[in-house]
Coordinates of C-alpha atoms and ligand atoms in Angstrom, one line a residue:
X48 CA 3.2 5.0 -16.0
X49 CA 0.0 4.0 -14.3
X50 CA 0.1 4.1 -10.7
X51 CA -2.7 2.7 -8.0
X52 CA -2.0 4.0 -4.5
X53 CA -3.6 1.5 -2.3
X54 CA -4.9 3.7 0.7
X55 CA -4.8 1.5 4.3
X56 CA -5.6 3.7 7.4
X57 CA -9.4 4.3 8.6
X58 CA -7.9 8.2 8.7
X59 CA -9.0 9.8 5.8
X60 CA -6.3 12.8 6.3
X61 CA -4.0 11.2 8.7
X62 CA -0.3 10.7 8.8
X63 CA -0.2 7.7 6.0
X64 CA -2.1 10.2 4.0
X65 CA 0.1 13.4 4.3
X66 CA 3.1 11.1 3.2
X67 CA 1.5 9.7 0.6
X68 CA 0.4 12.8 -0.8
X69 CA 3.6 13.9 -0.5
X70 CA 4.3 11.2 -2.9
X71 CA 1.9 11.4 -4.9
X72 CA 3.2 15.4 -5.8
X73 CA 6.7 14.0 -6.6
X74 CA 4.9 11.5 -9.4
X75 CA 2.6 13.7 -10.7
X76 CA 5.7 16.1 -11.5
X77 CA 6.8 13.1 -13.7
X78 CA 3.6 13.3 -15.5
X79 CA 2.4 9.9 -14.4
X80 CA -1.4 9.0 -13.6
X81 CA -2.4 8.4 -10.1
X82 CA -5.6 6.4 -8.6
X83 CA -6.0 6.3 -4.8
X84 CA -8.4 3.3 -3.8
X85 CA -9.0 3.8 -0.2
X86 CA -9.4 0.3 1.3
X87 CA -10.9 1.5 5.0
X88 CA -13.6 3.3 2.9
X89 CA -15.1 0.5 0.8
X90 CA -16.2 -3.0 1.7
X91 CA -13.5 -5.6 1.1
X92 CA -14.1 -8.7 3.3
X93 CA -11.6 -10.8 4.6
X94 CA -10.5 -13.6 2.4
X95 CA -12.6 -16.6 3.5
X96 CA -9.8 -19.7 2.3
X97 CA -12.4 -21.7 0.7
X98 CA -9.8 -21.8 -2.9
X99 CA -12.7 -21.9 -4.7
X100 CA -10.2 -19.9 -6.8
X101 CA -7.4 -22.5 -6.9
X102 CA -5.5 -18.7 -6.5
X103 CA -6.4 -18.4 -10.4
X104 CA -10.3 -17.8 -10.8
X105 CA -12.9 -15.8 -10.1
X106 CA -13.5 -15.0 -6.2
X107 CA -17.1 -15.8 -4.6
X108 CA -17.5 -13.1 -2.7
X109 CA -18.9 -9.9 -4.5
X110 CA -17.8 -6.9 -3.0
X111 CA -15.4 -3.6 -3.5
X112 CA -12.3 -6.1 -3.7
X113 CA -13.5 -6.5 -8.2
X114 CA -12.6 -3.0 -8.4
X115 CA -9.6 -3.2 -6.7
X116 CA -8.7 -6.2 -8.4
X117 CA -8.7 -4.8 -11.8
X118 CA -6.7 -1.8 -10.7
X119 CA -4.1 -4.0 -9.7
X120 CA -4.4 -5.9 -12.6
X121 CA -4.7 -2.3 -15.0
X122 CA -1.8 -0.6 -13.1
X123 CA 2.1 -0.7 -13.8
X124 CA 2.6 0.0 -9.9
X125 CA 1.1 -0.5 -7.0
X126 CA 1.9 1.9 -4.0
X127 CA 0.8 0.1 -0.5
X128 CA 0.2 2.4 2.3
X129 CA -0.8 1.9 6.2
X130 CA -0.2 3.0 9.4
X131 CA 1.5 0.9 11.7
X132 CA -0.4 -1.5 13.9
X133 CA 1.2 -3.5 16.4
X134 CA 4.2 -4.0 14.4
X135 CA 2.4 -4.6 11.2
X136 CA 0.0 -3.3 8.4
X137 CA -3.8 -2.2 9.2
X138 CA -6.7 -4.9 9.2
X139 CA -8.2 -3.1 6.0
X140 CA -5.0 -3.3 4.0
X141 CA -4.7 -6.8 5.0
X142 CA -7.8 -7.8 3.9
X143 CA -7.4 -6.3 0.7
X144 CA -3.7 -7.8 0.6
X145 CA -5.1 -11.7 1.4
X146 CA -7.9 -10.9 -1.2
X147 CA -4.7 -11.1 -4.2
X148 CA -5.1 -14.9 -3.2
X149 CA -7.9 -15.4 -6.1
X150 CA -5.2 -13.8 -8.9
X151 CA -2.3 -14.4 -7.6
X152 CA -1.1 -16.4 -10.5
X153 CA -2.1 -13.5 -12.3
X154 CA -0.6 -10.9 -10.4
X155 CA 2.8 -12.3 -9.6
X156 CA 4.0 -13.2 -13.5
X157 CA 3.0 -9.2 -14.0
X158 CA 6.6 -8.0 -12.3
X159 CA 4.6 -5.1 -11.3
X160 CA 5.8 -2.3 -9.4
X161 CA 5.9 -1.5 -5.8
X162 CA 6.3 0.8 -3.0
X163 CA 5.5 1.0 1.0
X164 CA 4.5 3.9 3.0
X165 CA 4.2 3.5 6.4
X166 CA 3.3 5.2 9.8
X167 CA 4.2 4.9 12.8
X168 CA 4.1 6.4 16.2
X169 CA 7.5 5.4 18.3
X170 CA 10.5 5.9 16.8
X171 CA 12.6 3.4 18.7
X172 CA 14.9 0.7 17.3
X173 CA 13.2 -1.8 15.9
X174 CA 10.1 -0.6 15.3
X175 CA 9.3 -1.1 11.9
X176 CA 11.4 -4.5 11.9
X177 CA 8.5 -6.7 11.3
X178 CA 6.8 -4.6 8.5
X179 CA 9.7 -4.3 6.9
X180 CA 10.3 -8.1 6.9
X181 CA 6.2 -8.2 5.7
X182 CA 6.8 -6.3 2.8
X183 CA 10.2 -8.1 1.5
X184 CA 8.2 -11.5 2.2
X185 CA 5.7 -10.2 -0.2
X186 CA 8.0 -8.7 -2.3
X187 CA 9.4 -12.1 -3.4
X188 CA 7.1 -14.3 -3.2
X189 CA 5.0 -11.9 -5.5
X190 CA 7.5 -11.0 -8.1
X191 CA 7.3 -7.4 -7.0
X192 CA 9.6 -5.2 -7.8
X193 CA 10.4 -3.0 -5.1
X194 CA 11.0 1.1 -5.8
X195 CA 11.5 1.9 -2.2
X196 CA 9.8 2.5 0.8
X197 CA 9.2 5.2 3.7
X198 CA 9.3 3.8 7.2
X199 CA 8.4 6.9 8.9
X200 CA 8.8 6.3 12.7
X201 CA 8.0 9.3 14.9
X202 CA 4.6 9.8 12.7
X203 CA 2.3 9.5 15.1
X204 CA 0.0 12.5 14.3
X205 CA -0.7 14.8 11.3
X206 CA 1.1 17.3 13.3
X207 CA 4.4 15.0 14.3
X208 CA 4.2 14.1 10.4
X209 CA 4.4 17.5 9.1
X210 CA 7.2 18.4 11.2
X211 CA 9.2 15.1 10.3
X212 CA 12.1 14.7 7.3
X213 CA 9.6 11.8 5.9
X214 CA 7.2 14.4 4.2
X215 CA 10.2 15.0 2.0
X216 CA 11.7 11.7 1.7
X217 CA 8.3 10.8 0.6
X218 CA 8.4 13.5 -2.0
X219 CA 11.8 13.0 -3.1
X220 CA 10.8 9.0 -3.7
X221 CA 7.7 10.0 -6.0
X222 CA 9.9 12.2 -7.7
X223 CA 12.4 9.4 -8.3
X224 CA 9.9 7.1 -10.2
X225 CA 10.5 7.3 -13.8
Ligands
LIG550 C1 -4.7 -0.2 16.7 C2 -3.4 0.7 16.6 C3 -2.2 0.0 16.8 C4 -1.0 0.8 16.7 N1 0.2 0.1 16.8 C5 1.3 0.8 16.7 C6 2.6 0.2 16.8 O1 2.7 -1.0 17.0 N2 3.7 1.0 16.8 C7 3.7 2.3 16.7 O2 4.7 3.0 16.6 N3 2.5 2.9 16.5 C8 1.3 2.2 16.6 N4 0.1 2.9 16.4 C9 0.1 4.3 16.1 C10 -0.1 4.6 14.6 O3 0.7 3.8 13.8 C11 0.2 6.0 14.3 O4 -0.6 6.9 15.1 C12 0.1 6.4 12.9 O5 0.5 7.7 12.7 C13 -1.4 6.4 12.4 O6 -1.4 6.7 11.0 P1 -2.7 7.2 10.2 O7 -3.0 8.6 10.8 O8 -2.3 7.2 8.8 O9 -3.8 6.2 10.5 C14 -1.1 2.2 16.5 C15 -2.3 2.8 16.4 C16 -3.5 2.1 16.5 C17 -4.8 2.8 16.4

């Protein structure tokens, strides 16, 4: 299976991206191919709502969101992953998220594949309430097909991640995919 890890935090080796690493080694184990397309690090403007698109066309902004585009499009899963900010996912994965407008069509009747990865700092009831209800909104209204997802509260630092059971639960899940 072909699977695009879709890279959300502006830290290149922070907490998100110890746990998806950690995911990333379970898959690879399978054998399957991994691409990481690191949203923060390319230019993907926001989604301007002009539906020039009509959600099934081409998009008139030209930037790094063709790329990702086809690797949505080329992949058999998608792997979303962020740190958590202020109850939700980060600006840049948004942005890349509200960019699927111009294929969604496309996307949705794919079924594809999908898993979340998320970070957060407090680990108090509650705190990953709204993600969660994010992610399941997009779930269904894109035909995803969930795999699972790590809601790693207590991950506030590469240090407080390292030391946490998500570094294995993250494992364990990539490990899991057939
Ligand atoms: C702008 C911003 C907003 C944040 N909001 C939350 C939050 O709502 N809840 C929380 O527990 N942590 C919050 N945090 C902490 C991060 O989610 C946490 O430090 C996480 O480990 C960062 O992951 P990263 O290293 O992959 O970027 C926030 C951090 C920033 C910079």
């Amino acid at each position: 299976m072909k699977i695009l890890v879709v890279y959300g935090s502006p830290h290149q080796k922070g907490s998100s991206y110890l746990l998806a690493n950690e995911f990333i080694k379970g898959v690879q184990e399978n054998h399957h191919e991994v691409t990481v397309f690191d949203v923060a690090h390319h230019h993907i403007a926001p989604c301007l709502g002009c539906d020039h698109c009509g959600m099934n066309g081409p998009c008139i902004q030209n930037d790094d969101m063709s790329q990702l585009r086809k690797d949505m499009l080329d992949h058999d899963m998608i792997v979303f992953v962020t740190p958590l900010y202020y109850f939700g996912i980060s600006a840049q994965l948004k942005a890349a998220i509200d960019r699927i407008y111009s294929f969604t069509m496309e996307l949705s009747s794919m079924h594809k594949k999908t898993a979340f990865i998320c970070a957060a700092w407090n680990s108090s009831q509650g705190t990953m309430d709204a993600v969660k209800m994010h992610y399941e909104a997009l779930l269904d209204y894109m035909h995803f097909q969930d795999v699972g997802s790590i809601l790693a509260t207590g991950c506030g630092t590469p240090s407080m991640t390292l030391r946490s059971p998500f570094m294995e639960k993250a494992y364990q899940l990539g490990k899991s995919i057939q």
